[in-house]
Coordinates of C-alpha atoms and ligand atoms in Angstrom, one line a residue:
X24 CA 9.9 -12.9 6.9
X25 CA 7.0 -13.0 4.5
X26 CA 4.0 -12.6 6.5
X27 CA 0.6 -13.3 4.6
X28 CA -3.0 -13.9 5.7
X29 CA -3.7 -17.1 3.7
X30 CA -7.0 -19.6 3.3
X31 CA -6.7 -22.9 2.3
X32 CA -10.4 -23.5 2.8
X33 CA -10.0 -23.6 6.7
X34 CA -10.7 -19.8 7.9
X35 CA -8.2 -17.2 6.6
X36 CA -5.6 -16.6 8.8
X37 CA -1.7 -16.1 9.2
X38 CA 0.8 -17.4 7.2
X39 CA 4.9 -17.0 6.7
X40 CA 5.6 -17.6 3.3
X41 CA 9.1 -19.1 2.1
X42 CA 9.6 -20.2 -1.3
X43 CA 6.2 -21.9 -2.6
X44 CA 5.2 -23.2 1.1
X45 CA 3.5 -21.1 3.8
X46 CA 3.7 -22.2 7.2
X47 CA 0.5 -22.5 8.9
X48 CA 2.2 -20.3 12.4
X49 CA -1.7 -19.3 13.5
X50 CA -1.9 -23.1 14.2
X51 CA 0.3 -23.4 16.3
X52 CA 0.7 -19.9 18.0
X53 CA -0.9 -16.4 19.3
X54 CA 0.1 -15.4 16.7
X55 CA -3.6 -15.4 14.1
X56 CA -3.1 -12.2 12.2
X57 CA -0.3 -9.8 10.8
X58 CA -2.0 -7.2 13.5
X59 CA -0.9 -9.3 16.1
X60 CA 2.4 -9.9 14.9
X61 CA 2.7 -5.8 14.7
X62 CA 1.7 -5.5 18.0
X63 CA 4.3 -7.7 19.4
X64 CA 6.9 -5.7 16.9
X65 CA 10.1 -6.5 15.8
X66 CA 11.3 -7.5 18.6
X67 CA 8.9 -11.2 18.5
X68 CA 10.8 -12.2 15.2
X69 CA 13.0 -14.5 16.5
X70 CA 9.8 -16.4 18.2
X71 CA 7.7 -15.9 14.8
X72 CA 10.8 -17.6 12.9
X73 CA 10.8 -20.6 15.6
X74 CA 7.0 -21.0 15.0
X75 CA 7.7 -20.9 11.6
X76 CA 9.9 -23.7 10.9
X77 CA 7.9 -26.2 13.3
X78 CA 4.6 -25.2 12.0
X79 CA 2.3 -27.1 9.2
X80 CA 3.6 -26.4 6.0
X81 CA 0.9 -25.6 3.2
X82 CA 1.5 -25.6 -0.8
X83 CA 1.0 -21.8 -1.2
X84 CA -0.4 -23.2 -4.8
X85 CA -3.5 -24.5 -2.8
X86 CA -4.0 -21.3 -0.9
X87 CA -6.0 -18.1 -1.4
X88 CA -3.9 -15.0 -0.3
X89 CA -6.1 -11.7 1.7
X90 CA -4.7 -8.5 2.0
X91 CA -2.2 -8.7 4.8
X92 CA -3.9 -6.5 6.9
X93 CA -7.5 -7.2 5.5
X94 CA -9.2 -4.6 7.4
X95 CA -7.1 -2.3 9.2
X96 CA -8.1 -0.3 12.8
X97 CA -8.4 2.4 11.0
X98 CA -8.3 4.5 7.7
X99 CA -5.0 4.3 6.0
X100 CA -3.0 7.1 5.7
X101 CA -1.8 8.3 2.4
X102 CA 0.6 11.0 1.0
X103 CA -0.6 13.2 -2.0
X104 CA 2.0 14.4 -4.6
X105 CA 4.8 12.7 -3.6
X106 CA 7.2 11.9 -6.3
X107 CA 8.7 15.1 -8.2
X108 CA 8.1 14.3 -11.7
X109 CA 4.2 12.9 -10.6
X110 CA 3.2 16.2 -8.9
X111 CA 3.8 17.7 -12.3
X112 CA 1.9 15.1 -14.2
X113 CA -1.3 15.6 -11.3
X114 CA -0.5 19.6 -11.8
X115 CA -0.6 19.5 -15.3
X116 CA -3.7 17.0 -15.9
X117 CA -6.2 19.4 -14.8
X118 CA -7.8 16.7 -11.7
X119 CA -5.3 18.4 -9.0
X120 CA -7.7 21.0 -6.5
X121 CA -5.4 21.2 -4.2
X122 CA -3.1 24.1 -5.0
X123 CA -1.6 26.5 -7.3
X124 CA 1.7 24.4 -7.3
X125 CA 3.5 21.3 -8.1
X126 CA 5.5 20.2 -5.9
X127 CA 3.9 20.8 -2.2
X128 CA 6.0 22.6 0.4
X129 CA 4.7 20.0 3.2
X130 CA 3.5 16.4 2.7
X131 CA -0.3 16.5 1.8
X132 CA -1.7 13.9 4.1
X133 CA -4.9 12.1 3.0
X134 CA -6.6 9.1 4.1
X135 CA -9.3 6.2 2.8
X136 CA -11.5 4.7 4.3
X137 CA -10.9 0.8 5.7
X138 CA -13.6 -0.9 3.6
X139 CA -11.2 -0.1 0.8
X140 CA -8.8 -2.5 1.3
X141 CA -9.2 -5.8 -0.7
X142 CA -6.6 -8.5 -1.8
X143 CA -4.5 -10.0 -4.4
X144 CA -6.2 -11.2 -7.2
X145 CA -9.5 -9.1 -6.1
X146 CA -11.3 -7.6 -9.0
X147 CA -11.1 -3.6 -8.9
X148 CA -14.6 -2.6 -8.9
X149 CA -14.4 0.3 -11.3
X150 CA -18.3 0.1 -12.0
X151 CA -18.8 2.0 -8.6
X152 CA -17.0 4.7 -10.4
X153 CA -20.4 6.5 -12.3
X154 CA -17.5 9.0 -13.6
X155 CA -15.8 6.3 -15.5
X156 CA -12.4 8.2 -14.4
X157 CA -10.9 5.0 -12.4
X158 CA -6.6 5.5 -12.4
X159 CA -4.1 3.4 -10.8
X160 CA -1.6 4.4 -8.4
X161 CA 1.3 1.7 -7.4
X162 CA 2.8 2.9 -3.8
X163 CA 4.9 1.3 -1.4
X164 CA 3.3 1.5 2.0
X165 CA 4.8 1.8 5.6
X166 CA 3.2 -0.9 8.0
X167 CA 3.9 0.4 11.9
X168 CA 5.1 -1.6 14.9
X169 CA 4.5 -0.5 18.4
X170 CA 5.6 3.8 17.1
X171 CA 4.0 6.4 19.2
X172 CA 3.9 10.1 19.0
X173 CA 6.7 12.8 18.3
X174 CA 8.8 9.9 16.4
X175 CA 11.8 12.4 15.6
X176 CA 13.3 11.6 11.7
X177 CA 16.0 9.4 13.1
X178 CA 13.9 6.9 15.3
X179 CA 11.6 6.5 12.7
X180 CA 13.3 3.6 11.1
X181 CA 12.7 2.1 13.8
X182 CA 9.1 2.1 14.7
X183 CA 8.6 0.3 10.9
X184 CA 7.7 -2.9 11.2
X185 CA 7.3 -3.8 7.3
X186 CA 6.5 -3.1 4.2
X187 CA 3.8 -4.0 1.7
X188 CA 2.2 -2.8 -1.8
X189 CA -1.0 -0.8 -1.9
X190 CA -2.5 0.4 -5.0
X191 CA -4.2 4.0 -4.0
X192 CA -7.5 3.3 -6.5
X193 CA -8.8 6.8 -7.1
X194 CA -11.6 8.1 -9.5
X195 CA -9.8 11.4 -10.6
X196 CA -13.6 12.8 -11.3
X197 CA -14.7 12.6 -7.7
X198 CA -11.2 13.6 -6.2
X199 CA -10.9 16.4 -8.2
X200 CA -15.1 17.4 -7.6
X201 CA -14.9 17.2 -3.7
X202 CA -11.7 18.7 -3.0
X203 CA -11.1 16.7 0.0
X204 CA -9.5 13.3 -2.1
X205 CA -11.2 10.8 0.1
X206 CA -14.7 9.8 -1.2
X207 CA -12.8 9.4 -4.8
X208 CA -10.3 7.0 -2.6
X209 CA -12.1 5.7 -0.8
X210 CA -14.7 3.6 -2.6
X211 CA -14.9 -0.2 -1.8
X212 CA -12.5 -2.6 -3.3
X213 CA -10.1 0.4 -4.1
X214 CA -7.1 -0.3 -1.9
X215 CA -5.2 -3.6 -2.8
X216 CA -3.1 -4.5 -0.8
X217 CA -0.3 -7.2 -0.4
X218 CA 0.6 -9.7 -1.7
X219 CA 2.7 -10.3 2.1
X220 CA 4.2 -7.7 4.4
X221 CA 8.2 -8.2 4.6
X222 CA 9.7 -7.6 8.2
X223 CA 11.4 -4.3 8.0
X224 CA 14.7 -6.1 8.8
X225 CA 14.8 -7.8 5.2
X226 CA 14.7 -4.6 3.6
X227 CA 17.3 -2.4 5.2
X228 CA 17.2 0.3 3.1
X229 CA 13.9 0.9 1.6
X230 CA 14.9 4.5 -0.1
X231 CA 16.9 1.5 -3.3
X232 CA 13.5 -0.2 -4.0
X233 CA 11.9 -0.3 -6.8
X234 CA 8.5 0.2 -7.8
X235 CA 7.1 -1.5 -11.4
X236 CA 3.4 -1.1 -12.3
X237 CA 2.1 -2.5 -15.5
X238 CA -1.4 -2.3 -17.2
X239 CA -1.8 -5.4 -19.4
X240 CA 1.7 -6.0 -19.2
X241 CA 2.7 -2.6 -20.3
X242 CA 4.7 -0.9 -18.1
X243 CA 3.1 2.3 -17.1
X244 CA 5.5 3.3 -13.8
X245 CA 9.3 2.1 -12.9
X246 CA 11.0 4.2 -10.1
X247 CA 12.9 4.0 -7.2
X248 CA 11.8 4.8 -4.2
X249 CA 15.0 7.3 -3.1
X250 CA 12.4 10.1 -5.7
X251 CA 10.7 10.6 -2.8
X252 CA 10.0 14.1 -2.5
X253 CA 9.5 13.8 1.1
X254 CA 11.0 10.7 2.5
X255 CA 10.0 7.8 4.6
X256 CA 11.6 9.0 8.1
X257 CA 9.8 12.9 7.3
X258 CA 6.5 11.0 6.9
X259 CA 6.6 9.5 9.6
X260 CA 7.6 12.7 12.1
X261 CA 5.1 14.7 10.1
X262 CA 2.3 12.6 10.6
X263 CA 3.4 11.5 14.6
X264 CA 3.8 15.4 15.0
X265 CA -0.2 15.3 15.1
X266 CA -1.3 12.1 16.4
X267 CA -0.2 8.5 18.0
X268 CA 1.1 5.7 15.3
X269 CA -0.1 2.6 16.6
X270 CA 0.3 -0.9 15.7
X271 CA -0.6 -1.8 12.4
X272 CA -1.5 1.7 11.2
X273 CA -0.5 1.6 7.1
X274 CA 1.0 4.7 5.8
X275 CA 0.5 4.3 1.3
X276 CA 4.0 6.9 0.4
X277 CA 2.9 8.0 -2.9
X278 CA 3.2 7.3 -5.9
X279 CA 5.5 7.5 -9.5
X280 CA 4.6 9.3 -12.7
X281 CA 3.3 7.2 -15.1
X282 CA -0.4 7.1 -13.6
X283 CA -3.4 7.1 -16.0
X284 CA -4.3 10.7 -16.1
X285 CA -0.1 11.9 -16.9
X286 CA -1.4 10.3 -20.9
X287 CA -3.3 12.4 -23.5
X288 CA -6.3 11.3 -23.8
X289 CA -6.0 10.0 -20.0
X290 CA -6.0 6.2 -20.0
X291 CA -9.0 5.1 -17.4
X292 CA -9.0 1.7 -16.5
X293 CA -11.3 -0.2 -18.2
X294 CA -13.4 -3.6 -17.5
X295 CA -10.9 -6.6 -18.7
X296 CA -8.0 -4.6 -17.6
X297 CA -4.8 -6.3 -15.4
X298 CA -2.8 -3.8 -13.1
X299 CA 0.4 -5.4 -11.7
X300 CA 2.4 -3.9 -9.2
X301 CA 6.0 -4.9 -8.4
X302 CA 8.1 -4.3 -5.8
X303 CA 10.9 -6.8 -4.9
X304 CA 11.1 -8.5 -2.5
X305 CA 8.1 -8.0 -1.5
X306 CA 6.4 -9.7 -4.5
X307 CA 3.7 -8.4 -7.5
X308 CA 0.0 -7.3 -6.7
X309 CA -2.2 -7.7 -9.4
X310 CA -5.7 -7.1 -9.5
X311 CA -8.3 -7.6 -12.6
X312 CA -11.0 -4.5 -13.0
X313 CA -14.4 -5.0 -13.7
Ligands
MG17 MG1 -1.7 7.8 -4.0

């Protein structure tokens, strides 16, 4: 299932998306939000499906889509460096404080800050940048069901309960000034996110997904998501090791080469500019910067 948070001009709520029709579920069910559809996990689908077919259907054309999870619990966690031929583009670019090599021995956790999230569609606000050093970073993110602590590698399949697109907004000045990479990731309007979370059991095998990001229609990043350096199941156990998953936390993966700063000159977004992210099926983010 497609789950989006949709408003046709009546409150923005949850929607299941099929085709070009959502199906107005929060209507007709407990069910108001994706975080309440995480919270009853995988294991409500077959009740989210009923609602869906007998609920109001809506012309998706006639809707406004929100991030799916328009502002999460908590921060969302992210993974630094997480695609081999990436951490050598960061490495080389001269913005990477963290260390002295490429390719990190562990996964570098990182997180930003929940007012960063905003929707498809939603302009990028590179203006808060005063750096001028705004980059794109197509991910696909991890969105938990009811997970836990201690999730060993091969339960951690398990505790997913979807998957959506985030685009990890950073300004590569302020990352690289502070050392810690938050307050450059963590500005408002710098985590898009959707367009729709798909159920973790449409996508089976999310290691032969690819990602597609293109600025102005030019495609910047194309990779599949098996290039993982550390993969989706290790994520998961590394960052469980340390603390509870809950519900609706949203873990970003990382991202491909082909970012802004792996050019020469570095290619900044500018005002005007389109970034599209793809991955099927989960759809295409794209957000206008301004
Ligand atoms: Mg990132």
């Amino acid at each position: 299932m497609r789950l989006v948070m949709f408003d046709d001009g009546n409150g923005v709520r949850l929607g299941v998306l099929d085709a070009d029709q959502i199906a107005d579920v929060a209507s007709v069910s407990r069910f108001h939000d994706v975080l309440s559809c995480c919270d009853a996990g995988l294991a409500a689908l077959p009740d989210l499906a009923n609602l869906a077919r007998s609920a109001p259907k809506i012309a998706a054309g006639r809707a406004k889509l929100h991030a799916p999870i328009p502002r999460p619990r908590r921060n969302i966690f992210c993974v630094g460096k997480n695609y081999h031929e990436h951490a050598r583009e960061f490495h080389a670019s001269g913005f990477d404080s963290t260390s002295t090599s490429a390719v990190p021995d562990l996964p570098i956790v990182f997180t930003k800050a929940s007012n960063s999230v905003s929707g498809p569609g939603d302009v990028i606000p590179a203006w808060i940048d005063p750096t001028q050093s705004v980059d794109y970073e197509g991910e696909l993110a991890l969105v938990m069901g009811p997970s836990g602590r201690g999730i060993a590698k091969s339960d951690a399949m398990r505790a997913i309960y979807g998957y959506t697109i985030v685009n990890d907004v950073t300004s590569r000045t302020i990352q690289n000034a502070h050392k810690q990479w938050f307050l450059g990731k963590s500005m408002d309007g710098f985590c898009p996110m959707g367009p729709a979370v798909v159920t973790a059991d449409e996508i089976p095998d999310p290691a032969a997904l690819r990602l597609r990001t293109e600025v102005n229609g030019e495609l910047r990043q194309n990779a599949e998501v098996s290039d993982l350096i550390f993969d989706i199941p290790t994520l998961i156990e590394t960052i469980s090791r340390s603390l509870t998953l809950d519900p609706g936390d949203i873990i970003a993966t990382g991202t491909p080469v082909g970012v802004g700063i792996g050019f020469t000159p570095p290619k900044f977004l500018q005002k005007g500019d389109v970034v599209s992210i793809t991955i099927e099926p989960i759809g295409t983010l794209t957000n206008p910067v301004e």
